[in-house]
mmCIF file of C-alpha atoms and ligand atoms in Angstrom:
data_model
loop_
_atom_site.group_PDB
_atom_site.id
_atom_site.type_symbol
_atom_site.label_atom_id
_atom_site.label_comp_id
_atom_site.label_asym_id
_atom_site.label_seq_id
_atom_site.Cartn_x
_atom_site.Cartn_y
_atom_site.Cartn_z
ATOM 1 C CA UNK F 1 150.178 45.601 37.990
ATOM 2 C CA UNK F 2 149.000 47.558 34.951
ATOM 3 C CA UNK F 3 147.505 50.936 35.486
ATOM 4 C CA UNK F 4 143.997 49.580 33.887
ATOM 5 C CA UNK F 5 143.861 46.563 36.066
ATOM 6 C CA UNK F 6 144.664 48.810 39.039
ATOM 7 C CA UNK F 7 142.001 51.034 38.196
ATOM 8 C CA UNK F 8 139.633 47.947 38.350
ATOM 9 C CA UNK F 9 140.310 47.016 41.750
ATOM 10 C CA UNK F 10 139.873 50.429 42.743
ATOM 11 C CA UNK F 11 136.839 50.812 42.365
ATOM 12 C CA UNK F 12 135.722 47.501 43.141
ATOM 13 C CA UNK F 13 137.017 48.487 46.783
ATOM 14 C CA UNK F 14 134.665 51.955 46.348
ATOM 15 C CA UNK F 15 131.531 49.489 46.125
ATOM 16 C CA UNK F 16 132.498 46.902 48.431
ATOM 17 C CA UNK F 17 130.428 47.078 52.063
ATOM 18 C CA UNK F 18 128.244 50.123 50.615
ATOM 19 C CA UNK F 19 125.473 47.032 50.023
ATOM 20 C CA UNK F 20 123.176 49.484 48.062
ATOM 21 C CA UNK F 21 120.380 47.431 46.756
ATOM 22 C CA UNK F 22 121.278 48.306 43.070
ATOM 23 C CA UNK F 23 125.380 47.894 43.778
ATOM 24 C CA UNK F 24 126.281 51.768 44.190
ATOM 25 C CA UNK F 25 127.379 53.769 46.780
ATOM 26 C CA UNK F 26 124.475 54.484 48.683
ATOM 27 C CA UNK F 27 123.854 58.317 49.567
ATOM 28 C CA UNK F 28 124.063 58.368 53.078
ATOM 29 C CA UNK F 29 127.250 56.978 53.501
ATOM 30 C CA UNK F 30 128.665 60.211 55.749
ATOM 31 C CA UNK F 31 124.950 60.793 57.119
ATOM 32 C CA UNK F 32 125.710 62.655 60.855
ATOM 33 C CA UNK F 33 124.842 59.602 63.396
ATOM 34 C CA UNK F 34 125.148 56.441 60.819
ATOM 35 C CA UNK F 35 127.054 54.372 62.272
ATOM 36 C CA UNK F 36 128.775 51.238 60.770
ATOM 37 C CA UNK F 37 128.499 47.553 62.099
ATOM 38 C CA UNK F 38 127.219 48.347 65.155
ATOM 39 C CA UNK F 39 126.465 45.671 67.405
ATOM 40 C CA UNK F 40 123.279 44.827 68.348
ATOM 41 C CA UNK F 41 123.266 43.266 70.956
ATOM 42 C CA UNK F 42 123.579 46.489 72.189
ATOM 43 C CA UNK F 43 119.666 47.320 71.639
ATOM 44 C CA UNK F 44 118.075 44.756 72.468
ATOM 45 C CA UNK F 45 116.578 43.422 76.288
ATOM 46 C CA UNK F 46 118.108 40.164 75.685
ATOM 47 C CA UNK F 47 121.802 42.031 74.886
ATOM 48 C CA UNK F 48 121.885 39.514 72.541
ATOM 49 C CA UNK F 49 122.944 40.214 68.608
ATOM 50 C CA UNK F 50 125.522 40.241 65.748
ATOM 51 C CA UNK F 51 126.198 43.832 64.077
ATOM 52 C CA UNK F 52 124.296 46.196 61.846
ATOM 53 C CA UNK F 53 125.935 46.900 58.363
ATOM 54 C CA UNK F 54 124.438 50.317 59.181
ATOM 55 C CA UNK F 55 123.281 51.815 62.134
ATOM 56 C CA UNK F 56 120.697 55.233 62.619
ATOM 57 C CA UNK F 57 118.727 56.332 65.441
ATOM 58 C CA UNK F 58 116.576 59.538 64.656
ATOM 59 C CA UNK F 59 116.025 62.222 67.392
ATOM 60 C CA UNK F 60 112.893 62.951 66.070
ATOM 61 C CA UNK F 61 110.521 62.431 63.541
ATOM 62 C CA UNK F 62 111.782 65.117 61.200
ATOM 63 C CA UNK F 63 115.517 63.515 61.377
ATOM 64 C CA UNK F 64 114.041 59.937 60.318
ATOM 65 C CA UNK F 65 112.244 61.790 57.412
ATOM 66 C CA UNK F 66 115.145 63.715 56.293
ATOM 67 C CA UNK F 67 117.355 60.572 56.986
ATOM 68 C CA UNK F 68 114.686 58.168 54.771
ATOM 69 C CA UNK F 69 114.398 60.689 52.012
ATOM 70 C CA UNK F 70 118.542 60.745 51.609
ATOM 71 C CA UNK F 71 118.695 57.349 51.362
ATOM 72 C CA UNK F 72 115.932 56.911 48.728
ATOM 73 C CA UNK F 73 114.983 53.534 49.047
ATOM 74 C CA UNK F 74 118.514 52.380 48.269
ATOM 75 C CA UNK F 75 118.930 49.927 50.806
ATOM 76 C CA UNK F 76 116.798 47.370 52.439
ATOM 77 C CA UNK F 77 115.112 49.195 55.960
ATOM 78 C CA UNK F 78 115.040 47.166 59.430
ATOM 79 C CA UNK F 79 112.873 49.451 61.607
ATOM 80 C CA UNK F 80 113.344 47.929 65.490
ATOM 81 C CA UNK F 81 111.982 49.982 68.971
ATOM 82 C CA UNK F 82 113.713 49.024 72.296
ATOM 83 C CA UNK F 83 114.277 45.700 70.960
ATOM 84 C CA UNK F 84 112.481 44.051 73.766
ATOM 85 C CA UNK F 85 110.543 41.693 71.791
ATOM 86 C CA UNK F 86 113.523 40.839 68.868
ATOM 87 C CA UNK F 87 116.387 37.718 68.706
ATOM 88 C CA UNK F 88 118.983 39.475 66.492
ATOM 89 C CA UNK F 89 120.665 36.159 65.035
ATOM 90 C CA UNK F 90 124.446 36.093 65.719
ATOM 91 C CA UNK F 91 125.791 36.977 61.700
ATOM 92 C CA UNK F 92 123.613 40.382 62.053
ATOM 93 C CA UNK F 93 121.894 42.113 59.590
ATOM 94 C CA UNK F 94 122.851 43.559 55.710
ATOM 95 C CA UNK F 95 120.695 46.295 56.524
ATOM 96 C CA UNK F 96 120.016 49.584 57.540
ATOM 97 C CA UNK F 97 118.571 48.945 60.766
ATOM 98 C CA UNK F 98 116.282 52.232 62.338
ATOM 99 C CA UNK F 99 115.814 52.200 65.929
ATOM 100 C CA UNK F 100 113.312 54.304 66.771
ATOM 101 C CA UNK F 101 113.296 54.705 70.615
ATOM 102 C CA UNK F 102 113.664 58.350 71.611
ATOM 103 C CA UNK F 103 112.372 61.282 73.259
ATOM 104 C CA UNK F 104 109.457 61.959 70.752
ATOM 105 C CA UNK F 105 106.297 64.307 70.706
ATOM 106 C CA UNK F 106 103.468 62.900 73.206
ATOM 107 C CA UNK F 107 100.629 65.833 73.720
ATOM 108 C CA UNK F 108 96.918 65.839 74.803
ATOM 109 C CA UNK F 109 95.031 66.595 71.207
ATOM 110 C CA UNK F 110 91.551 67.001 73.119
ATOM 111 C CA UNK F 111 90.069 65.885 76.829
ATOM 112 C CA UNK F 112 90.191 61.770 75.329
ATOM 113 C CA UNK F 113 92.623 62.011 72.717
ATOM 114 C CA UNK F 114 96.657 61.521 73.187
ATOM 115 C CA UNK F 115 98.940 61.836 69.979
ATOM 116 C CA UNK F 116 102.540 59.812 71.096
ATOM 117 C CA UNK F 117 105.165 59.316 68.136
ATOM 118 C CA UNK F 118 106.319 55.731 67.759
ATOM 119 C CA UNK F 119 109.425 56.490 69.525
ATOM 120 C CA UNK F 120 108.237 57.164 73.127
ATOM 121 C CA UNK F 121 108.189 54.340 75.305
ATOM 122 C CA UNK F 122 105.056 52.557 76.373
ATOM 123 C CA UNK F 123 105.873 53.412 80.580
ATOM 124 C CA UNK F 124 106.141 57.321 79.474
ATOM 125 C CA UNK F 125 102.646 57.373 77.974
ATOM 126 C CA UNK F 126 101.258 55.522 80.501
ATOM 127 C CA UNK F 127 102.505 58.156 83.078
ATOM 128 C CA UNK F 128 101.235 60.579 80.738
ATOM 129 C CA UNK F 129 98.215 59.930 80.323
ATOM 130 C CA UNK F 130 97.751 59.018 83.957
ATOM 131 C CA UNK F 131 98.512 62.273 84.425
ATOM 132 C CA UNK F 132 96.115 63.548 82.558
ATOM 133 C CA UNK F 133 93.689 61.705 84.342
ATOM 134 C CA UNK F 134 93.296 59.517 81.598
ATOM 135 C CA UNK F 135 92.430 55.942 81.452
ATOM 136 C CA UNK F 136 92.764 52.414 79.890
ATOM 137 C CA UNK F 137 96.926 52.583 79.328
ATOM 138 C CA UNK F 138 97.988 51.230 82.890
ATOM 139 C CA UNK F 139 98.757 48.055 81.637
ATOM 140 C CA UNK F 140 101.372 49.772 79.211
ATOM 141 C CA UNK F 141 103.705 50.671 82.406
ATOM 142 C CA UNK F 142 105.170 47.154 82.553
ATOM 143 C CA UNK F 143 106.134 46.862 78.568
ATOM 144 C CA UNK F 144 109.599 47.826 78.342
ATOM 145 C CA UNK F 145 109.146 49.123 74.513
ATOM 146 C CA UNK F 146 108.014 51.803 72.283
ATOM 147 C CA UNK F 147 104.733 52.816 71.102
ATOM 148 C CA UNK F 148 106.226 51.903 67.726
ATOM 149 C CA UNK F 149 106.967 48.102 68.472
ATOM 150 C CA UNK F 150 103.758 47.913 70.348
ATOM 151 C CA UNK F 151 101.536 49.005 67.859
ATOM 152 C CA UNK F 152 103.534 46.147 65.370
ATOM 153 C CA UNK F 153 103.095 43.788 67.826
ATOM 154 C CA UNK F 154 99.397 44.724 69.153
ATOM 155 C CA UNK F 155 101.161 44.712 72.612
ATOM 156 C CA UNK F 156 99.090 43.914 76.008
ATOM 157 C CA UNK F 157 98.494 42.309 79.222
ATOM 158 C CA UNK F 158 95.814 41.902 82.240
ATOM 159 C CA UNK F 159 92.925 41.701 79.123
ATOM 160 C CA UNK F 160 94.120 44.776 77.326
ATOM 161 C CA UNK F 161 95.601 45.526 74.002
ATOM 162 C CA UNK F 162 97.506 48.809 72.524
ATOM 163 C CA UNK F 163 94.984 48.477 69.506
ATOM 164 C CA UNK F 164 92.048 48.702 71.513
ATOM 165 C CA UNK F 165 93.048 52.529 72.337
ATOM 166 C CA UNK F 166 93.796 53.253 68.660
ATOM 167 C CA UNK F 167 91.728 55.946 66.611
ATOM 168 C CA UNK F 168 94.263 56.891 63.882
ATOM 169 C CA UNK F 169 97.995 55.923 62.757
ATOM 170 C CA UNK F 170 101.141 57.916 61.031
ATOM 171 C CA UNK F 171 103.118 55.888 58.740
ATOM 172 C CA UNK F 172 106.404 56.686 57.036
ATOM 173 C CA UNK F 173 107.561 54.498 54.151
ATOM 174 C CA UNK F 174 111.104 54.254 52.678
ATOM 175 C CA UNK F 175 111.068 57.329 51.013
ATOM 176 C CA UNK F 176 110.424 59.062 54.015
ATOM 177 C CA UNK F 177 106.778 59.910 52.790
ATOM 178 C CA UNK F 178 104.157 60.140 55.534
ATOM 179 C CA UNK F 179 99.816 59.888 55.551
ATOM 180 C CA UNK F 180 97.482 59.199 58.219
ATOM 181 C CA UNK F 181 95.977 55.855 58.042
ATOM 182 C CA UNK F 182 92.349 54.556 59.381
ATOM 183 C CA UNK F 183 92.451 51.844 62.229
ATOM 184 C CA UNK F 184 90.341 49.511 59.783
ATOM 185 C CA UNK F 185 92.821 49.658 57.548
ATOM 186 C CA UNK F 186 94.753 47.156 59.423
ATOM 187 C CA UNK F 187 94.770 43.415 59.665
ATOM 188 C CA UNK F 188 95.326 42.830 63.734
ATOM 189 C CA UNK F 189 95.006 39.831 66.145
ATOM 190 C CA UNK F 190 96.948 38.934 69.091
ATOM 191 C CA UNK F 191 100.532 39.828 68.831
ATOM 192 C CA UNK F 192 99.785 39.956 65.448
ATOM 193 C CA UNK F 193 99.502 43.067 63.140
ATOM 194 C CA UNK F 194 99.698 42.734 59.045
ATOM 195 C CA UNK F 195 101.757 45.564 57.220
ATOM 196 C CA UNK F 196 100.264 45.743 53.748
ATOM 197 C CA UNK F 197 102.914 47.851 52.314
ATOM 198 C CA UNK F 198 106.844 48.932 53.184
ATOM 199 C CA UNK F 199 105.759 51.452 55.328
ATOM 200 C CA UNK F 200 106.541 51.690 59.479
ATOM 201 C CA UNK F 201 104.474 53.311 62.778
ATOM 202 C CA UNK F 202 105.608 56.743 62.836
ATOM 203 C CA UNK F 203 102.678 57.942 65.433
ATOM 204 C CA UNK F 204 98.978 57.630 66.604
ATOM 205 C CA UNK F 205 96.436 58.881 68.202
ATOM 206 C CA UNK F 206 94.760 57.240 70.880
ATOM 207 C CA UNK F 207 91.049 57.377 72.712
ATOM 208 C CA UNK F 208 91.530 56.943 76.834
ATOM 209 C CA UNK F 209 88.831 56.967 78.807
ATOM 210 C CA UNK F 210 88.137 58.815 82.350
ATOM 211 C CA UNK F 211 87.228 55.980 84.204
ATOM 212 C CA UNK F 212 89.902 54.616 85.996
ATOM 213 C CA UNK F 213 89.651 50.570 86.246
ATOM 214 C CA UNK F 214 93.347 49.812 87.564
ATOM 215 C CA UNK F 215 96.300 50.796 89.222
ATOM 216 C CA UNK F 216 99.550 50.841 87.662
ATOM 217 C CA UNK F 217 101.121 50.029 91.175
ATOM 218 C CA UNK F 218 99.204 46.739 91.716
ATOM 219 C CA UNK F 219 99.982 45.785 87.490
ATOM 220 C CA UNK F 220 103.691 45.998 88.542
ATOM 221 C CA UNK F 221 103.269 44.117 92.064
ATOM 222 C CA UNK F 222 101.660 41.375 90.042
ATOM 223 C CA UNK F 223 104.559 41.477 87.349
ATOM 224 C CA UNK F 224 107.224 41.691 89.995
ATOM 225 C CA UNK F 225 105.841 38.371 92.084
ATOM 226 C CA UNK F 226 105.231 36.359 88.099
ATOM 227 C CA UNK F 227 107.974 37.235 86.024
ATOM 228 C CA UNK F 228 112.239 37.745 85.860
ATOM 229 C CA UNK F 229 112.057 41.758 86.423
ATOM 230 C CA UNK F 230 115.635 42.937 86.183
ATOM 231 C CA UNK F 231 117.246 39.408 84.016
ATOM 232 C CA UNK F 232 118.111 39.730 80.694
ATOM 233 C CA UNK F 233 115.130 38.708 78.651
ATOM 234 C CA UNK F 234 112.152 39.649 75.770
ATOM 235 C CA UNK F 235 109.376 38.831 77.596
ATOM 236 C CA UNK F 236 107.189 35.907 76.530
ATOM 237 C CA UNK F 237 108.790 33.971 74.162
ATOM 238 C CA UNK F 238 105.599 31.992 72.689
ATOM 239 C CA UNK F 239 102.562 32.919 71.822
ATOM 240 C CA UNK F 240 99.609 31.620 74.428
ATOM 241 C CA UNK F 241 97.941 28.883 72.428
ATOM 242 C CA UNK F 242 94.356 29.281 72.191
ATOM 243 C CA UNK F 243 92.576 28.541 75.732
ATOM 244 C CA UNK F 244 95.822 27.682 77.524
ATOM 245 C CA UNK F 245 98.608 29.131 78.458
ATOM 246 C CA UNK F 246 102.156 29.091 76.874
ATOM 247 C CA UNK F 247 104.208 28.773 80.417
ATOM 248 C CA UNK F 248 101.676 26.606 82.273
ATOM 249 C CA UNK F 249 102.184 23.843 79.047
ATOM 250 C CA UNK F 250 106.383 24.669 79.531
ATOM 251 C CA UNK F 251 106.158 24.128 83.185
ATOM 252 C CA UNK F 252 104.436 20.679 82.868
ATOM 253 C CA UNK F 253 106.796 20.058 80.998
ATOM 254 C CA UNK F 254 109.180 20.618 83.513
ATOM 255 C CA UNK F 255 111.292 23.569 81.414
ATOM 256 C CA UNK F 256 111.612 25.621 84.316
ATOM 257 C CA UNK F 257 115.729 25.952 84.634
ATOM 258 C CA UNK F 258 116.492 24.253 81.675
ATOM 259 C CA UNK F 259 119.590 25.871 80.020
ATOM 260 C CA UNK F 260 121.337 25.584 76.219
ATOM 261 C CA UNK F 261 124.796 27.343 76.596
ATOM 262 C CA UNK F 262 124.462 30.746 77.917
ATOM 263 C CA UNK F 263 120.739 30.807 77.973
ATOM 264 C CA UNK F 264 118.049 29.428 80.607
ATOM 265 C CA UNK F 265 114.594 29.101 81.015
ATOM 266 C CA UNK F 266 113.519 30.868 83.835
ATOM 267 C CA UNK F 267 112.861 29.383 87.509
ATOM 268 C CA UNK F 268 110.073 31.694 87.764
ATOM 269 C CA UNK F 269 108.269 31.986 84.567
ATOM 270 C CA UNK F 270 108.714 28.992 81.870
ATOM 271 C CA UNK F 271 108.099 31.279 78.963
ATOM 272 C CA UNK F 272 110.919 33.763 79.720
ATOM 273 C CA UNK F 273 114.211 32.714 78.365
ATOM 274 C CA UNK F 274 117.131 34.295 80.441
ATOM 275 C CA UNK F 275 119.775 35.368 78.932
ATOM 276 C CA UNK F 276 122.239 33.886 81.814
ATOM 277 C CA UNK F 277 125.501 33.831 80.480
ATOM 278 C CA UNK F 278 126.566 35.715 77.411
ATOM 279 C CA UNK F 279 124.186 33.391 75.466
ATOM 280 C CA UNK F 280 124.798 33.663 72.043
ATOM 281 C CA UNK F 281 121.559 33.800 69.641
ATOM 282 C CA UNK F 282 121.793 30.465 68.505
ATOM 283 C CA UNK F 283 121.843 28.914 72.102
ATOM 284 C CA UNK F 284 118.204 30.688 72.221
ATOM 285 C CA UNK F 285 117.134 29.182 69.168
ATOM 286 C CA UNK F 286 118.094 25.702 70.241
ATOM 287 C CA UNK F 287 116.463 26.236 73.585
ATOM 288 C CA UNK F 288 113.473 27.765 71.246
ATOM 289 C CA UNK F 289 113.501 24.312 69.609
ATOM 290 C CA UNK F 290 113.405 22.202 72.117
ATOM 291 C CA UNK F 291 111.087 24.238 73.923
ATOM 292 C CA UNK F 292 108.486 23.542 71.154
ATOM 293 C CA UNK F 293 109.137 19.687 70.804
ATOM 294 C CA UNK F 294 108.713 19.200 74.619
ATOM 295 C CA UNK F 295 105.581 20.407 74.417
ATOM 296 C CA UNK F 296 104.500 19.353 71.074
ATOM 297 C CA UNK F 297 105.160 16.021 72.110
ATOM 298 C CA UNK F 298 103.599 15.897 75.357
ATOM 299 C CA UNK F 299 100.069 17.892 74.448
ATOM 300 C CA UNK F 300 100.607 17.721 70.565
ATOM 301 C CA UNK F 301 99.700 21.618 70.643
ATOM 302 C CA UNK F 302 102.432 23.612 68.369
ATOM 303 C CA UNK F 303 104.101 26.570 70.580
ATOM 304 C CA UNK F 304 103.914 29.669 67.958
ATOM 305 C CA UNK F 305 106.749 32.493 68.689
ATOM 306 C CA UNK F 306 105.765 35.763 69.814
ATOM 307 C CA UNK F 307 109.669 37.014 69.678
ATOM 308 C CA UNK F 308 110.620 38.464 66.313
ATOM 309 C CA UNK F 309 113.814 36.639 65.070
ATOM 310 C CA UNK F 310 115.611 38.577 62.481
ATOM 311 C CA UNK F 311 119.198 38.238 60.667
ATOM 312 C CA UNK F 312 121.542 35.508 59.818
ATOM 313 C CA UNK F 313 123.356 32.559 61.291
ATOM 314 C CA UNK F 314 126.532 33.148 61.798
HETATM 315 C C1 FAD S 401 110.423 41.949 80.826
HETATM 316 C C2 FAD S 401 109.544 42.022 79.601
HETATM 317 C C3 FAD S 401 108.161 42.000 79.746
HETATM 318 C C4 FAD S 401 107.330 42.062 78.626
HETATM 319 N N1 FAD S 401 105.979 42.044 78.808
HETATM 320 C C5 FAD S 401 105.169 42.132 77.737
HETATM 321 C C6 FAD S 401 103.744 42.133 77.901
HETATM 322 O O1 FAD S 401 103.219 42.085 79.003
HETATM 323 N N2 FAD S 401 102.981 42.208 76.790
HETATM 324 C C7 FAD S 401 103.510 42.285 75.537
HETATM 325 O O2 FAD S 401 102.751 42.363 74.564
HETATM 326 N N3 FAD S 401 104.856 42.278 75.353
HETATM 327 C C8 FAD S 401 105.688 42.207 76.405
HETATM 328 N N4 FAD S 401 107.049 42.207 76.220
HETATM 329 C C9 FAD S 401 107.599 42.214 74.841
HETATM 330 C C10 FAD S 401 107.885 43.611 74.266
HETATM 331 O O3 FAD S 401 108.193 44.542 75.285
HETATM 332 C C11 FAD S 401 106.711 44.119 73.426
HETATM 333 O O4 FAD S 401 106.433 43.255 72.356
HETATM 334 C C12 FAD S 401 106.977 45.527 72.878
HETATM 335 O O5 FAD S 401 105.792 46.031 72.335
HETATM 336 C C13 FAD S 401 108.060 45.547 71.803
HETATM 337 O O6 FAD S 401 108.391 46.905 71.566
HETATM 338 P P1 FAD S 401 109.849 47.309 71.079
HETATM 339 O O7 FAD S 401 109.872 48.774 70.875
HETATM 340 O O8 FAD S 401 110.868 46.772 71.992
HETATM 341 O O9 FAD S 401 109.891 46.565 69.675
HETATM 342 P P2 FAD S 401 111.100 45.723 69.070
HETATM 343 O O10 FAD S 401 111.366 44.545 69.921
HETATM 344 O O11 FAD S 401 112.236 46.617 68.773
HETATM 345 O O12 FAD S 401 110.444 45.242 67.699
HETATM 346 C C14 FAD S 401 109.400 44.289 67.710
HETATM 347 C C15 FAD S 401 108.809 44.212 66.294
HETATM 348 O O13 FAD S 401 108.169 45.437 65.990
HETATM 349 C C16 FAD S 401 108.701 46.006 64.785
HETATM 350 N N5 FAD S 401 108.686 47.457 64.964
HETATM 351 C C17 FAD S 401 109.264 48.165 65.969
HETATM 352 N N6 FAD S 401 108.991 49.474 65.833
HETATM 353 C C18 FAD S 401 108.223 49.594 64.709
HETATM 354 C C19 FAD S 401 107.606 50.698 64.035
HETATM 355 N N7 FAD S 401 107.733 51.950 64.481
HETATM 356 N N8 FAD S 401 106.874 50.442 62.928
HETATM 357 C C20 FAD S 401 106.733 49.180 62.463
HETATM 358 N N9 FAD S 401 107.298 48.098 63.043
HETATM 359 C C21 FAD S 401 108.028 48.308 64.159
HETATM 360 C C22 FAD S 401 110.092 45.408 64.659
HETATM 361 O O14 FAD S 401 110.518 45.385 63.315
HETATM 362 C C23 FAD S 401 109.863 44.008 65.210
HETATM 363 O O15 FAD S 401 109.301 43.176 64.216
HETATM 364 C C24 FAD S 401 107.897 42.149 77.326
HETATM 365 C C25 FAD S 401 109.292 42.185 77.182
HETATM 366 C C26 FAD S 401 110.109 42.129 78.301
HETATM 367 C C27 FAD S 401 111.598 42.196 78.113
#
């Protein structure tokens, strides 16, 4: 080979698998705690999930600033929680995928307000606040995410939603710039919450009250006696349609222990998919599938997904 045409494959070799948006090495490449093609499956409830070109998980606030600002908006962003609500298809992501699901700030700001960063999970603030003697997050102690993903996903249960207790939000965009944004700013419904720009939940604050209406230990006795505590799973897998009920349409349909490959609807709750046996993403989707056309064609109503499915086929 001549010396000039060995030269060319060199560096084509350099650029190869650095997959920065504009074809150069991107700058983070020996960041402290990127890691490459990590598997997903390892962070999400459903263990389910090809690899991550790239892999970072912040301690802090601070580290996913310094961490966004290094990479400059080279590289397309995935920002994930406890990936309890996500299908991570099979081929993975091209990404930079940034969980954020840590130990974070969470303090009392006044005798009603609670600041939490996005990355403290939703059963920590409820405790907190609880014991605070504040009110109105119980129904947070059964979510198994972070304040993060339930703020992009207006979490909620028994009646209540995360947005209800919001007063202000931090954001972070991709150049690791952050501002403090009004609630109204925000386009949210159920399980629904509208991002106008490339920005992410890096905090809030949040109003509780001192009335106490519930008890967190009779929320979880009524979780534990409806739902698949302790299987593999993401929770609710459709959205409930308006004035009925996602798993009371599935279960006249007679889902209820219906399995694709490794995954199963479960016996106890037709919206939960189980993940029973090292189900691979695409056995969900099937099961997604024919979830929907059972009862599409039964009640004609159109199942919408609450899960986030991200990634490629394999
Ligand atoms: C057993 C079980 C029970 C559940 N019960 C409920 C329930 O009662 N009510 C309910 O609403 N949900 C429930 N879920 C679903 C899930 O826990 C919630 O949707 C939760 O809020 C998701 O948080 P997460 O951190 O896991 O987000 P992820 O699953 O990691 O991400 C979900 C979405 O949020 C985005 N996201 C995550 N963090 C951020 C951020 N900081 N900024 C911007 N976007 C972000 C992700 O990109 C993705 O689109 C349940 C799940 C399980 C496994």
């Amino acid at each position: 080979m001549s010396r000039s045409r060995c030269c060319i494959v060199y560096r084509c070799r350099r650029y190869i698998g650095t997959g920065a948006k504009n074809g150069k090495p991107m700058n983070i490449l020996n960041y402290k705690g990127l890691k490459k093609s990590e598997p997903l499956c390892r962070h999400t409830s459903w263990r389910i999930g090809g690899p991550a070109e790239y892999f970072f998980q912040p301690e802090n606030n601070q580290e996913l600033k310094s961490f966004l600002k290094k990479l400059n908006g080279e590289k397309n962003i995935t920002v994930i929680g406890q990936g309890s609500n996500l299908l991570v298809r099979d081929g993975g992501l091209d990404d930079v995928v940034i969980a954020l699901k840590n130990k974070g700030e969470i303090k009392l700001i006044n005798h009603h307000t609670i600041y939490a960063d996005a990355l403290i999970n939703c059963a920590k603030f409820a405790r907190f606040a609880s014991s605070k003697n504040l009110y109105g997050a119980e129904f947070l102690m059964g979510i198994p995410g972070s304040i993060g993903g339930a703020l992009a996903m207006n979490a909620g249960s028994f009646g209540c939603e995360i947005w209800q207790l919001v007063k202000k939000l931090k954001m972070i965009n991709d150049l690791g710039q952050t501002r403090w944004a009004n609630k109204d700013d925000f386009d949210v419904s159920y399980r629904n919450v509208k991002l106008k720009q490339q920005e992410w939940f890096l905090g809030a604050e949040f109003i509780l009250e001192k009335e106490q209406k519930i008890k967190i230990k009779e929320l979880l006795e009524i979780r534990k006696k409806n739902q698949p505590i302790g299987s593999l799973s993401c929770g609710s897998v459709f959205k409930n349609p308006p004035n009925n009920f996602a798993a009371k349409l599935l279960d006249e349909c007679n889902m209820k222990g219906v399995s694709i490959g490794g995954a199963c609807i479960s016996d106890k709750h037709a919206n939960f998919i189980i993940n029973k046996n090292n189900a691979k993403a695409q056995d969900v989707e099937n099961l997604i599938s024919l979830m929907r056309e059972q009862v599409y064609s039964k009640f004609k109503i159109k199942l919408e997904l609450e899960v986030k499915i991200i990634g490629k086929k394999c």
